[in-house]
Coordinates of C-alpha atoms in Angstrom, one line a residue:
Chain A
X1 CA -95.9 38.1 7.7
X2 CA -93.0 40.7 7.3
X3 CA -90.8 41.2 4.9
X4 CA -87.3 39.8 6.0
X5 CA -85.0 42.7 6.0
X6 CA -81.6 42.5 4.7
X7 CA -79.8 39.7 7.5
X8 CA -76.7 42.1 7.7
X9 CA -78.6 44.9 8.6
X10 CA -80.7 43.2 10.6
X11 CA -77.5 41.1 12.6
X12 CA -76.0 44.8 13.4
X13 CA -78.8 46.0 14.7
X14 CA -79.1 42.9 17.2
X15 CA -75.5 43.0 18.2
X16 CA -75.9 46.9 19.2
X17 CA -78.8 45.4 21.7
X18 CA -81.8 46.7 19.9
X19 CA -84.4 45.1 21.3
X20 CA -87.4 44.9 18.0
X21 CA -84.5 43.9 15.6
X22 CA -84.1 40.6 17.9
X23 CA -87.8 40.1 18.3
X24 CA -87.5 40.0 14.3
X25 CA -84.4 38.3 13.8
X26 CA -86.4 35.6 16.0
X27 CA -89.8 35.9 14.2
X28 CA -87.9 35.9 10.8
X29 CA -85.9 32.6 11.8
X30 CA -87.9 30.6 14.5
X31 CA -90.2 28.3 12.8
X32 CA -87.2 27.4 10.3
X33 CA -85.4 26.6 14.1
X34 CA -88.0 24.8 14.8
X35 CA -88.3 22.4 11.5
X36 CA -84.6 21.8 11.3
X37 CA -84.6 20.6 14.8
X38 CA -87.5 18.5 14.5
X39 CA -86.2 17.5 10.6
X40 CA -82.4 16.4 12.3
X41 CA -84.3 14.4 15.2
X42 CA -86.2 12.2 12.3
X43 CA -83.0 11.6 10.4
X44 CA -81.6 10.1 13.1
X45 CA -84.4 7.7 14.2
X46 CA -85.0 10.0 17.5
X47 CA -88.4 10.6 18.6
X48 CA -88.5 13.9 20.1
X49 CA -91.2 15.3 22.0
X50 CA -92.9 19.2 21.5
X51 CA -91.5 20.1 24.7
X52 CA -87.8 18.8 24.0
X53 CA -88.0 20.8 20.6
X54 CA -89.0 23.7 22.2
X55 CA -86.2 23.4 24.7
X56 CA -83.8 22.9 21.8
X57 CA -85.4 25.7 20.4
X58 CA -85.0 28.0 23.3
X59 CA -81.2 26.3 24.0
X60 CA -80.0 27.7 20.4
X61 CA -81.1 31.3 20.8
X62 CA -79.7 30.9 24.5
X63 CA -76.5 30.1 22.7
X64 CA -76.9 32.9 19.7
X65 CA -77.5 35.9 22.4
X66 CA -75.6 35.1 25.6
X67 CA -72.5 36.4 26.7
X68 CA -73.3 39.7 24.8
X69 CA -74.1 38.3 21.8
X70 CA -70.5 35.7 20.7
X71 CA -72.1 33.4 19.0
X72 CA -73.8 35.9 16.7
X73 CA -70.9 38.1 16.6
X74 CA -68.6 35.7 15.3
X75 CA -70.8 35.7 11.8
X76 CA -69.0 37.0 9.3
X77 CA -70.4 36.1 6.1
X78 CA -67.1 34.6 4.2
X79 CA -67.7 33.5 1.0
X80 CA -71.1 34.5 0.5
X81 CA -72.3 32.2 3.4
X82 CA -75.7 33.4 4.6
X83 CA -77.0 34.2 7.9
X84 CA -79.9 31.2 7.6
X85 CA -77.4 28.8 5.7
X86 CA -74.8 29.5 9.0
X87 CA -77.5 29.1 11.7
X88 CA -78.7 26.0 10.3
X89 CA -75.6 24.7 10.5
X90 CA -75.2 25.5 14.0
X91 CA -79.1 24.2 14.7
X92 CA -78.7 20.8 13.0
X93 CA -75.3 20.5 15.1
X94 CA -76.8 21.4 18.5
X95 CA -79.6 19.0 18.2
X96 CA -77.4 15.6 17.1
X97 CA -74.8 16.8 19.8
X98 CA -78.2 17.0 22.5
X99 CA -79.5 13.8 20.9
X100 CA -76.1 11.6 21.1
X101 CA -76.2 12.7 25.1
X102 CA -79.6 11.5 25.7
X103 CA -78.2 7.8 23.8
X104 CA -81.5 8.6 21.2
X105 CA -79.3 8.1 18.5
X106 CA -78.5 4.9 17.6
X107 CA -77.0 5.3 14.0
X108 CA -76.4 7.2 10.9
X109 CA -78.7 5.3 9.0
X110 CA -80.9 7.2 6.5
X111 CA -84.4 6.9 6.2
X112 CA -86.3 3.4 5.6
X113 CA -87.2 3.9 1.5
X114 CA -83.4 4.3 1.0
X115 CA -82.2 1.1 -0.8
X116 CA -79.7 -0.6 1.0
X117 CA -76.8 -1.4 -1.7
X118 CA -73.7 -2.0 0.2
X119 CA -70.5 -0.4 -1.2
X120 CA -68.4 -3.0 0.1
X121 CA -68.8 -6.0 -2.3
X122 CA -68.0 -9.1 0.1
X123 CA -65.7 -10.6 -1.5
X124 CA -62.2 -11.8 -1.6
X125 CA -60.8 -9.0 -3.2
X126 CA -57.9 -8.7 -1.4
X127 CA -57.3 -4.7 -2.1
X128 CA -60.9 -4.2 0.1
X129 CA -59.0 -6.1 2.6
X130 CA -56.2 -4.2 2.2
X131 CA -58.9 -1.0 2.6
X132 CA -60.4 -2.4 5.4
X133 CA -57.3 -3.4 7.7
X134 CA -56.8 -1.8 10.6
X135 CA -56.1 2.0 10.7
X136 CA -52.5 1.7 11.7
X137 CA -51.2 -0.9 9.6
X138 CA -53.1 0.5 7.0
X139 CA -52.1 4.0 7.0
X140 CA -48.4 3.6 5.8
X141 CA -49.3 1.1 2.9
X142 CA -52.3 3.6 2.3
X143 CA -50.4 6.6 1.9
X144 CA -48.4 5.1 -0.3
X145 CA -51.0 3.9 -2.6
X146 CA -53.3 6.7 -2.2
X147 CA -50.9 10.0 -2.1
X148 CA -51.7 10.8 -5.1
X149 CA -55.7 11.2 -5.3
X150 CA -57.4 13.9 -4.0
X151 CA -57.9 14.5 -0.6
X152 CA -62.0 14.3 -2.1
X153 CA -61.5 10.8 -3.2
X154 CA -59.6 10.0 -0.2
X155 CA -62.2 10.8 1.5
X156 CA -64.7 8.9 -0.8
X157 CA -62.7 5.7 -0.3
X158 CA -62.4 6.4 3.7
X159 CA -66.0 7.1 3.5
X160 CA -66.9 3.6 1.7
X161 CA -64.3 1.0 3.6
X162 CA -63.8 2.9 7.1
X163 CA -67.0 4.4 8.1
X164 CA -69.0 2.1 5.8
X165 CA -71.6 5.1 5.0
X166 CA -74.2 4.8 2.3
X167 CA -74.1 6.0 -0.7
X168 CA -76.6 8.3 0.0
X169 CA -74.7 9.8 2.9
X170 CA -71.5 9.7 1.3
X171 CA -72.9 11.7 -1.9
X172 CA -74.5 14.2 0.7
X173 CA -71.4 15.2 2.2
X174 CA -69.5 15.3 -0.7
X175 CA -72.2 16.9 -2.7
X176 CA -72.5 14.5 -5.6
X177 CA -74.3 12.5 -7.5
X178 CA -74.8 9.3 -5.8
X179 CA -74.1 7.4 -8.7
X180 CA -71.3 9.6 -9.1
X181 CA -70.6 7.5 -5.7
X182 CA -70.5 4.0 -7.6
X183 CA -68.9 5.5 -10.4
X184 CA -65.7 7.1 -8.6
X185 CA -65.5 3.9 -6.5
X186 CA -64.8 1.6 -9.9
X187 CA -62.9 4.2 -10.8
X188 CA -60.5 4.6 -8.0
X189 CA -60.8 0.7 -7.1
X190 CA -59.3 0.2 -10.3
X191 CA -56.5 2.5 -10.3
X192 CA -55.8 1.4 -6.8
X193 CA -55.1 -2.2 -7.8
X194 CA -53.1 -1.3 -10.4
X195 CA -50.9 0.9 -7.9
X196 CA -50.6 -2.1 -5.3
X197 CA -50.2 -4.6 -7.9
X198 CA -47.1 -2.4 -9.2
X199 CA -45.7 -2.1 -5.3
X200 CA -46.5 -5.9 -5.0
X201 CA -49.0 -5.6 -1.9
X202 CA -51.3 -8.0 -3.4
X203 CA -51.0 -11.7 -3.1
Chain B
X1 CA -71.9 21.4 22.8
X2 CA -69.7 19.2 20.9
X3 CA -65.7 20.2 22.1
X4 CA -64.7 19.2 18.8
X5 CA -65.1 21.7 16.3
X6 CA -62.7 21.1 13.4
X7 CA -64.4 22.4 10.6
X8 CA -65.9 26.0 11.2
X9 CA -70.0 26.3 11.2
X10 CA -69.7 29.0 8.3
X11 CA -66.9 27.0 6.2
X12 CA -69.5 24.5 6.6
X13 CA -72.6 26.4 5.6
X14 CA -70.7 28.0 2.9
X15 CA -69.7 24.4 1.4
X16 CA -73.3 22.9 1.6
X17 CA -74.2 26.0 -0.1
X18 CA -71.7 25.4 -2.9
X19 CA -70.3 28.5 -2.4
X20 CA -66.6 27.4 -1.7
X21 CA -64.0 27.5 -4.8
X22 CA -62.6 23.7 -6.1
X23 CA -59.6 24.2 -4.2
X24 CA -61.6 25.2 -0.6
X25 CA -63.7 22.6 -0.7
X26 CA -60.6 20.1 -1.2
X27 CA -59.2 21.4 1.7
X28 CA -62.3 21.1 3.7
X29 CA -62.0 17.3 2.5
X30 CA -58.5 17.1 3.8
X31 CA -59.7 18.3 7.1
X32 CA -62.3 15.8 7.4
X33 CA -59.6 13.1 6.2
X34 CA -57.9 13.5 9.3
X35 CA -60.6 13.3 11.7
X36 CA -63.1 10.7 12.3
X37 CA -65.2 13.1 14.4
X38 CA -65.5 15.4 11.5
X39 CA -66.2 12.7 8.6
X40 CA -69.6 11.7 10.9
X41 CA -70.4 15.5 11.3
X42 CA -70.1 16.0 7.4
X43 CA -72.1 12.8 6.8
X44 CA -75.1 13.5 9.8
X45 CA -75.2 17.3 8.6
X46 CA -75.4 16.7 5.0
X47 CA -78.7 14.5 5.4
X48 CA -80.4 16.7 7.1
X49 CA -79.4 20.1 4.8
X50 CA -79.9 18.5 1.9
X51 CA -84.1 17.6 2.8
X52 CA -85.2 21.2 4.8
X53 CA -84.1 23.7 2.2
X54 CA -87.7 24.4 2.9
X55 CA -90.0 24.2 5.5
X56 CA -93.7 22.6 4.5
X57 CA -96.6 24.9 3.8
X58 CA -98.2 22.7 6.9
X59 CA -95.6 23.3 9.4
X60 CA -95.9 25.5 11.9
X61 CA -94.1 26.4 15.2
X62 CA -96.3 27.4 18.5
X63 CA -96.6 30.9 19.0
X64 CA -95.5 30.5 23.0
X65 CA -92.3 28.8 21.8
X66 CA -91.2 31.4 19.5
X67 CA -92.4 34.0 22.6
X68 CA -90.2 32.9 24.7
X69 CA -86.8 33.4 22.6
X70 CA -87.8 36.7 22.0
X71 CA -88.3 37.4 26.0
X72 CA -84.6 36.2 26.0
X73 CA -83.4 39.8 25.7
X74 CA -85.7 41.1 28.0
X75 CA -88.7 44.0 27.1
X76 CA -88.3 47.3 27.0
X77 CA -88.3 48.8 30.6
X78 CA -91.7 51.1 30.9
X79 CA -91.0 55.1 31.0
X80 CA -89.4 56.3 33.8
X81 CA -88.9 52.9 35.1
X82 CA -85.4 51.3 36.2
X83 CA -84.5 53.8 33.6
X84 CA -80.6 55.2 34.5
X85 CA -78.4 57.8 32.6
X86 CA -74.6 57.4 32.7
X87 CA -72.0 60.1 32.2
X88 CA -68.3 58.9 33.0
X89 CA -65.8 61.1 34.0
X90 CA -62.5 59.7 33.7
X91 CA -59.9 61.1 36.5
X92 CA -56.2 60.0 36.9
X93 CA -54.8 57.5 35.0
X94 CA -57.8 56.2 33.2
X95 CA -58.0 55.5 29.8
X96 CA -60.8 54.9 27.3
X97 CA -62.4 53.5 24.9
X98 CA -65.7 52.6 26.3
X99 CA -68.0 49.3 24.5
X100 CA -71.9 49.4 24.5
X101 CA -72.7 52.8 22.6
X102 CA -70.6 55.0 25.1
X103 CA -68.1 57.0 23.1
X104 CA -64.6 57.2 23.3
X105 CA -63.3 59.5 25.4
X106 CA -60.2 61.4 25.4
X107 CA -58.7 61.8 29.3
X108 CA -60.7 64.2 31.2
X109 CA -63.9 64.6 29.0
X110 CA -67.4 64.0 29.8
X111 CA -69.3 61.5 28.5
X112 CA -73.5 61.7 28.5
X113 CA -75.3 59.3 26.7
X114 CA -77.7 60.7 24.2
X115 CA -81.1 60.6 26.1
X116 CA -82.9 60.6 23.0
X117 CA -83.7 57.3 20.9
X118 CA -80.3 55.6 21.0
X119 CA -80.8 51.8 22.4
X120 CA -78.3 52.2 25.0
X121 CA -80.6 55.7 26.2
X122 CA -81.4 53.7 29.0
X123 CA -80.5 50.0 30.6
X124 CA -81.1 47.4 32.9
X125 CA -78.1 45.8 32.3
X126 CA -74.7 47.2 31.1
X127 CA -71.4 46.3 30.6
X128 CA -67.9 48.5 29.9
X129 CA -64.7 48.1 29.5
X130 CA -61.9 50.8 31.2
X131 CA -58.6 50.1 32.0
X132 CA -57.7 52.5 35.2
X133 CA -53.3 52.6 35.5
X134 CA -52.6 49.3 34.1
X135 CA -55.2 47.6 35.0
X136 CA -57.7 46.6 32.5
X137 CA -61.0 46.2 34.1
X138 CA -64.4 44.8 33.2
X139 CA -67.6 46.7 35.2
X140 CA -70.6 45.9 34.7
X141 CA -74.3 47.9 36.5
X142 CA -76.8 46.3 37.0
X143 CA -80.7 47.5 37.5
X144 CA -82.5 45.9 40.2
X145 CA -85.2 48.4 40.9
X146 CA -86.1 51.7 40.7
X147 CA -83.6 53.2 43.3
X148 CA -81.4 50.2 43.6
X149 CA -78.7 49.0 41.2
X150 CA -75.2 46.5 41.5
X151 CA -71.7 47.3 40.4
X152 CA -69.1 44.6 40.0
X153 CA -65.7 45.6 39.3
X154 CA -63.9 42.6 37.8
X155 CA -60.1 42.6 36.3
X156 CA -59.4 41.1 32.8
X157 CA -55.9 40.6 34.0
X158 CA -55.1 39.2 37.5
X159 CA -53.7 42.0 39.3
X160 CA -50.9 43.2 41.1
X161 CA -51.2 42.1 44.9
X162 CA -52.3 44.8 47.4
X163 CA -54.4 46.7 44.9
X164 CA -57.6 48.3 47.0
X165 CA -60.8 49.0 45.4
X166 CA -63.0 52.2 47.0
X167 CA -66.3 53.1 46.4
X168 CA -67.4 56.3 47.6
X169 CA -70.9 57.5 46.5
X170 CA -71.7 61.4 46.9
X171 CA -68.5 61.7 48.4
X172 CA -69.1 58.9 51.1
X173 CA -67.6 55.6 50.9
X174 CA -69.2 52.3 50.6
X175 CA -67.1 49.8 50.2
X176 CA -63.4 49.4 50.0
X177 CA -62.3 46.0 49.1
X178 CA -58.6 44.1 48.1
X179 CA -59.0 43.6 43.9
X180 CA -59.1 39.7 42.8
X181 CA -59.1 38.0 39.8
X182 CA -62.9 37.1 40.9
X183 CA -63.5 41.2 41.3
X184 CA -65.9 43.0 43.5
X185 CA -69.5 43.6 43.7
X186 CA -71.7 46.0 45.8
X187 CA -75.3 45.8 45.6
X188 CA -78.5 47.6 46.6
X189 CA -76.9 51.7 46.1
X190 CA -79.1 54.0 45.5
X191 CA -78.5 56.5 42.1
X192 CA -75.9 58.8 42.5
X193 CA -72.7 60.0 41.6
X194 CA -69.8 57.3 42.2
X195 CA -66.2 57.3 42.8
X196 CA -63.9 54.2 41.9
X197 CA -60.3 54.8 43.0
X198 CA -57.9 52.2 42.8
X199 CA -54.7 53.0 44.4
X200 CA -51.3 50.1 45.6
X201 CA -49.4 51.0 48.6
X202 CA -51.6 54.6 49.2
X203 CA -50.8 55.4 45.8
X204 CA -53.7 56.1 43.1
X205 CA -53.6 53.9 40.1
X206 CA -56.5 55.5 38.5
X207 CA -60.1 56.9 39.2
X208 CA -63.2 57.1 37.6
X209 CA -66.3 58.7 38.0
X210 CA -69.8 57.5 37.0
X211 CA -73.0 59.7 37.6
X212 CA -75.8 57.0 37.9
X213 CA -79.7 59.0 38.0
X214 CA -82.8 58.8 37.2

């Protein structure tokens, strides 16, 4: 197997048209291409056949190298990113975008040995109902309860009452702990009802 | 292709990597705050990058598939075959700088590409950039046998009505055609040295000269 040869290096030779340094920028990158898009089409409960993952396969390079190059062009590195860390990005991207157009996806739902602990305790609580309301007569009271967390916890509580993720989802795209998930959630919940008690918006 | 592309595929990559500073990565969050499309692309992503920061000893991709993106860009043409040189000579009212490994020029000079081990020695397929009076232009040459290749002249701007394209090849002319947005292409000429004049109302916007042989 070669040695993979420094990415930048290897990226400027490819963008000058230099036909061996994109034979090797392929070789060096293909089989990870091909894992991430058969790894993406498991997540999502799609069962994808060799011959659709080597289209996908073929469709991202496609996408990488036409038009002169764009797509690979437009790299840049910022903030340390990597070349591999950027196209699978791209990869995992491509293949839920091809999989939602051919209706294979049917949910976000992680794999079957996750637990399946709701978030939302069904309850009376009135502040989840107050979380859970619709998304216009939410927002105003929202705002003002919410303005000042973090946009991250924001998120966390969007995550939880609006999109009603898992745990396990939620700590993945916030890159934490997902008991750092349950944690922040009493944490916040409790603030919260203190807030709306304060402004009255609880019965 | 998704249309909706909120948050940026590095600014991504770079946050699943932890490489983004407290304060970036609160500003991705207030991005995805404000879009539902973006919150399901953070969640959806972040399950699969979290579970293939390696691939498994066992996996394996077929050797054909792999192939076949590296046929993308073509092989290299055989000696002597379909193999062109280019020198530009730029006449009135032509200005350079030149993309794909031709240098810049300054008005009037020849340009030869080196014939040695440069990638752009030799092409199938090239692309260049020349703006002739005002007019920026795209051309592009094209290989399509040994003694046969296509030019397309194509503006980047649209152009001035009543702008007239002539190509003359050894001092005969081949095509003249009226310049629109969509350009013009002439196909099947043999290698040679060409003549593009643009002129408006019998006057010469610019010329350019491009010595095409084997």
């Amino acid at each position: 197997m070669n040695t993979p040869i420094d990415e930048h290096v290897l990226l400027n030779e490819c963008l000058q048209g230099n036909r061996s340094s994109w034979a090797q920028l392929v070789n060096q990158y293909s089989r990870y291409v091909y894992f991430l898009i058969h790894a993406t089409a498991k997540k999502h409960g799609a069962n994808l056949q060799d011959d659709e993952a080597a289209d996908l396969h073929n469709d991202f390079f496609v996408a990488i190298m036409e038009d002169d190059f764009r797509r690979l062009r437009a790299f840049k590195g910022h903030n340390g990113c990597s070349l591999r860390s950027w196209l699978r990005v791209i990869v995992i991207r491509r293949t839920i975008d091809s999989l939602r157009k051919r209706k294979k996806v049917f949910s976000l739902t992680s794999s079957e040995d996750s637990p399946q602990i709701e978030l939302v305790d069904d309850d009376n609580d009135p502040l989840h109902h107050l979380l859970e309301k619709e998304q216009s007569t939410r927002r105003a009271q929202l705002e003002r309860l919410t303005h000042q967390l973090s946009s991250t916890d924001r998120l966390l509580l969007e995550m939880i009452y609006v999109k009603k993720l898992k745990a396990e989802e939620i700590a993945a795209a916030l890159r934490i702990k997902k008991g750092a998930v349950y944690t922040r959630k009493t944490r916040l919940i409790q603030r919260l009802k203190n807030h709306a008690q304060a402004e009255g918006l609880l019965a | 292709m998704t249309d909706h592309r909120c948050l940026d595929d590095e600014l991504l990559a770079a946050y699943f990597d932890g490489l983004l500073t407290r304060a970036e990565e609160e500003h991705l969050h207030t991005k995805a705050l404000g879009c539902d499309t973006c919150q399901e692309s953070l969640a959806s992503l972040a399950l699969v990058i979290r579970e293939t920061d390696v691939v498994p000893a066992h996996f394996s991709v077929p050797d054909i598939v792999t192939q076949r993106a590296i046929d993308l860009l073509g092989a290299e043409p055989a000696h002597g075959e379909n193999i062109l040189t280019l020198a530009v000579r730029f006449i009135e009212g032509a200005l350079a700088p030149l993309a794909h490994a031709l240098q810049p020029l300054e008005l009037g000079a020849v340009a030869t590409r080196d014939p040695g081990n440069s990638p752009a020695a030799h092409f199938e397929d090239l692309r260049f950039h020349v703006t002739l009076g005002d007019l920026p232009l795209e051309i592009d040459l094209e290989v399509d046998g040994p003694e046969e290749l296509a030019l397309t002249v194509r503006p980047l701007n649209p152009p001035p009505s009543g702008v007239l394209l002539r190509l003359a090849c050894d001092g005969e002319t081949r095509a003249v055609s009226s310049l629109g947005m969509t350009g013009a292409t002439v196909s099947a000429l043999p290698p040679g040295s060409y003549h593009i004049h643009l002129e408006q109302a019998s006057r010469t916007v610019g010329q350019l000269q491009l010595e095409l042989h084997r």
